[in-house]
Amino acid sequence: DAKTTQPNSMESNEEEPVHLPCNHSTISGTDYIHWYRQLPSQGPEYVIHGLTSNVNNRMASLAIAEDRKSSTLILHRATLRDAAVYYCIPTQGGSEKLVFGKGTKLTVNP
Amino acid sequence: DTAVSQTPKYLVTQMGNDKSIKCEQNLGHDTMYWYKQDSKKFLKIMFSYNNKELIINETVPNRFSPKSPDKAHLNLHINSLELGDSAVYFCASSSRQGPTEAFFGQGTRLTVV
């Protein structure tokens, strides 16, 4: 399993963009990069995933470094509802085994 | 309709008891999982089933026995509960076809007293 390094915590103001970094320097060539988040008292929730190219969906954007050793989850306009722990998870092919690290706790200030 | 539903949401029981947590998914997925989140908030996979067959067992004590009567259900039975089993247990499901997302239930908070 590829190891990941994420900041323990980050803060943002409402309606401002947030860039959540993740270092995964031991990622293998076939690992996808998944991002999940866990809101307080809820189960983890899928956010986005990618392999090599940058990806966008209705929730966020994922920017993947050219060498794939790091990625950044971008929330374009943070809302109070985005306050959660965000996990960056390299996975082999599918989501059969998600190995959660400590994640980044995002606080969004009104 | 809830995609992945677990029952009960809360479970308080005494040491030594046997208890079950039920999980059902209505997404048509072929793979289901159990994860455990301890008091320090670490989430770890316990089991994974694909089409009712066990494919991942992460060195979980034998007291934990998952049972999958069909593709839509994966129940977790725990024998001889110990204080250390207190945690939040999450059920999840996904399709095994490619790098798809996993859907998680709301969790079952188990407290052993």
Coordinates of C-alpha atoms in Angstrom, one line a residue:
Chain A
D1 CA 0.0 0.0 0.0
A2 CA 1.3 3.4 -1.0
K3 CA 2.0 5.7 2.0
T4 CA 0.4 9.1 2.1
T5 CA 1.3 12.3 3.9
Q6 CA -1.4 15.0 4.5
P7 CA -1.4 18.0 6.8
N8 CA -3.2 17.2 10.0
S9 CA -5.5 20.2 9.7
M10 CA -6.3 23.2 7.5
E11 CA -8.6 26.2 7.8
S12 CA -10.5 28.1 5.3
N13 CA -13.1 30.8 5.1
E14 CA -16.5 30.3 3.6
E15 CA -16.8 30.9 -0.1
E16 CA -13.0 30.8 -0.6
P17 CA -11.1 28.1 -2.5
V18 CA -9.3 25.4 -0.6
H19 CA -6.4 23.4 -1.8
L20 CA -5.8 20.2 0.2
P21 CA -2.4 18.6 -0.6
C22 CA -1.4 15.0 -0.4
N23 CA 2.0 13.4 -0.9
H24 CA 2.1 9.8 -2.2
S25 CA 5.6 9.4 -3.4
T26 CA 5.5 5.6 -3.2
I27 CA 2.5 5.3 -5.4
S28 CA 2.7 2.6 -8.1
G29 CA 2.1 3.2 -11.8
T30 CA -1.3 1.6 -11.7
D31 CA -2.7 3.1 -8.5
Y32 CA -5.6 5.4 -8.8
I33 CA -5.8 8.4 -6.4
H34 CA -9.1 8.5 -4.5
W35 CA -10.3 11.2 -2.2
Y36 CA -12.9 10.6 0.4
R37 CA -14.2 12.8 3.2
Q38 CA -15.9 12.1 6.4
L39 CA -18.3 14.7 7.8
P40 CA -18.9 14.6 11.6
S41 CA -20.9 11.6 12.8
Q42 CA -21.2 10.2 9.2
G43 CA -19.7 7.6 7.1
P44 CA -17.0 8.4 4.6
E45 CA -18.2 9.9 1.3
Y46 CA -16.5 9.6 -2.0
V47 CA -15.3 12.9 -3.5
I48 CA -13.3 12.2 -6.6
H49 CA -10.6 10.0 -8.1
G50 CA -8.0 10.1 -10.9
L51 CA -5.1 8.3 -12.5
T52 CA -2.9 10.8 -14.4
S53 CA -5.0 13.6 -15.7
N54 CA -6.7 16.3 -13.7
V55 CA -10.3 15.6 -13.0
N56 CA -13.4 17.7 -12.2
N57 CA -16.8 16.8 -10.9
R58 CA -19.6 18.7 -9.2
M59 CA -17.9 18.4 -5.8
A60 CA -14.3 19.2 -6.5
S61 CA -11.3 19.2 -8.8
L62 CA -8.3 16.9 -8.5
A63 CA -4.9 18.1 -9.7
I64 CA -2.3 15.3 -10.1
A65 CA 1.3 16.2 -10.4
E66 CA 3.1 15.1 -13.5
D67 CA 5.2 12.6 -11.6
R68 CA 2.1 11.4 -9.7
K69 CA 3.9 11.7 -6.4
S70 CA 1.5 14.3 -5.1
S71 CA -2.0 15.5 -5.7
T72 CA -4.2 18.4 -4.6
L73 CA -7.9 18.3 -4.0
I74 CA -9.5 21.7 -4.8
L75 CA -12.7 22.9 -3.4
H76 CA -13.6 25.9 -5.4
R77 CA -15.8 27.6 -2.9
A78 CA -15.8 26.2 0.5
T79 CA -19.1 26.0 2.4
L80 CA -19.7 25.2 6.1
R81 CA -20.9 21.8 4.9
D82 CA -17.4 21.1 3.6
A83 CA -16.0 20.9 7.1
A84 CA -14.8 17.3 7.3
V85 CA -11.8 15.1 7.4
Y86 CA -10.4 14.6 3.9
Y87 CA -8.6 11.4 3.0
C88 CA -6.3 10.9 0.1
I89 CA -6.1 7.1 -0.8
P90 CA -4.1 5.5 -3.5
T91 CA -5.8 2.3 -4.6
Q92 CA -4.8 -0.5 -7.0
G93 CA -7.4 -0.4 -9.8
G94 CA -10.5 -0.3 -7.7
S95 CA -11.9 0.6 -4.3
E96 CA -11.7 -2.9 -3.0
K97 CA -9.4 -2.0 -0.2
L98 CA -9.4 1.5 0.9
V99 CA -6.5 2.2 3.3
F100 CA -7.4 5.3 5.3
G101 CA -4.6 7.4 6.8
K102 CA -5.1 10.2 9.3
G103 CA -6.5 12.6 6.7
T104 CA -6.7 16.4 6.9
K105 CA -9.3 18.0 9.2
L106 CA -10.7 20.9 7.3
T107 CA -12.3 23.7 9.3
V108 CA -14.4 26.2 7.4
N109 CA -15.0 29.6 9.1
P110 CA -18.1 31.6 8.4
Chain B
D1 CA -34.0 5.4 -0.3
T2 CA -30.7 4.9 1.6
A3 CA -28.1 3.3 -0.6
V4 CA -26.3 1.5 2.3
S5 CA -28.2 1.0 5.5
Q6 CA -27.0 -0.4 8.8
T7 CA -29.0 -1.4 11.8
P8 CA -28.9 -0.7 14.6
K9 CA -27.4 2.8 14.7
Y10 CA -26.4 2.5 18.3
L11 CA -25.7 -0.7 20.3
V12 CA -24.8 -0.8 24.0
T13 CA -24.1 -4.3 25.4
Q14 CA -22.3 -6.0 28.2
M15 CA -19.0 -7.8 27.9
G16 CA -19.3 -11.4 26.9
N17 CA -22.5 -11.0 24.9
D18 CA -23.0 -11.9 21.3
K19 CA -24.4 -9.3 18.9
S20 CA -25.1 -8.7 15.2
I21 CA -25.0 -5.7 13.0
K22 CA -27.0 -5.8 9.8
C23 CA -26.1 -4.2 6.5
E24 CA -28.1 -3.9 3.3
Q25 CA -27.3 -2.1 0.0
N26 CA -29.7 -1.4 -2.8
L27 CA -27.1 -0.3 -5.4
G28 CA -26.8 -3.6 -7.1
H29 CA -23.1 -3.8 -6.1
D30 CA -21.2 -7.0 -6.0
T31 CA -18.7 -6.1 -3.3
M32 CA -19.4 -5.3 0.3
Y33 CA -17.1 -4.4 3.2
W34 CA -16.9 -3.9 7.0
Y35 CA -14.7 -1.1 8.4
K36 CA -13.9 -0.3 12.0
Q37 CA -13.3 3.2 13.3
D38 CA -11.8 3.2 16.7
S39 CA -11.8 6.0 19.4
K40 CA -8.8 7.6 17.7
K41 CA -10.8 7.9 14.5
F42 CA -8.6 5.5 12.5
L43 CA -10.6 3.7 9.9
K44 CA -9.5 0.2 9.0
I45 CA -10.9 -2.4 6.7
M46 CA -12.0 -5.7 8.4
F47 CA -13.6 -7.8 5.7
S48 CA -14.5 -7.6 2.0
Y49 CA -17.0 -9.9 0.3
N50 CA -17.5 -10.2 -3.5
N51 CA -20.6 -12.1 -4.6
K52 CA -21.0 -13.6 -1.2
E53 CA -17.4 -14.9 -1.1
L54 CA -14.8 -13.6 1.4
I55 CA -11.9 -11.9 -0.4
I56 CA -10.3 -9.8 2.3
N57 CA -9.9 -10.7 6.0
E58 CA -7.6 -8.3 7.7
T59 CA -6.4 -10.4 10.6
V60 CA -9.6 -9.8 12.5
P61 CA -10.2 -12.0 15.6
N62 CA -12.3 -15.2 15.0
R63 CA -14.9 -13.7 17.3
F64 CA -15.9 -11.6 14.3
S65 CA -17.8 -13.5 11.7
P66 CA -19.3 -11.8 8.6
K67 CA -22.2 -13.5 6.9
S68 CA -23.4 -12.7 3.4
P69 CA -26.8 -14.4 2.7
D70 CA -27.0 -12.7 -0.7
K71 CA -25.2 -10.0 -2.7
A72 CA -27.2 -7.2 -1.1
H73 CA -26.5 -8.1 2.5
L74 CA -23.4 -8.4 4.7
N75 CA -24.0 -8.9 8.4
L76 CA -21.4 -8.8 11.1
H77 CA -21.7 -11.1 14.0
I78 CA -19.5 -10.6 17.1
N79 CA -19.1 -13.3 19.8
S80 CA -18.0 -12.8 23.3
L81 CA -17.8 -9.0 23.1
E82 CA -14.8 -7.3 24.7
L83 CA -14.3 -3.7 25.9
G84 CA -11.9 -3.2 23.0
D85 CA -14.6 -3.9 20.5
S86 CA -16.2 -0.6 21.3
A87 CA -16.0 1.4 18.0
V88 CA -18.0 2.6 15.1
Y89 CA -18.5 0.0 12.5
F90 CA -19.2 1.0 8.9
C91 CA -20.6 -1.1 6.1
A92 CA -19.8 -0.2 2.5
S93 CA -20.4 -1.4 -1.0
S94 CA -18.9 -0.9 -4.4
S95 CA -18.8 -2.4 -7.9
R96 CA -15.7 -4.4 -8.6
Q97 CA -15.7 -3.1 -12.2
G98 CA -12.8 -0.7 -12.3
P99 CA -11.9 2.2 -10.0
T100 CA -15.4 3.1 -8.8
E101 CA -16.5 4.8 -5.6
A102 CA -17.4 3.0 -2.4
F103 CA -20.6 3.9 -0.7
F104 CA -20.7 3.8 3.1
G105 CA -23.4 3.4 5.6
Q106 CA -24.0 5.8 8.5
G107 CA -22.2 3.6 10.9
T108 CA -23.1 1.6 14.0
R109 CA -21.7 2.8 17.3
L110 CA -21.0 -0.2 19.5
T111 CA -20.3 0.4 23.1
V112 CA -19.3 -2.6 25.3
V113 CA -19.7 -2.0 29.0

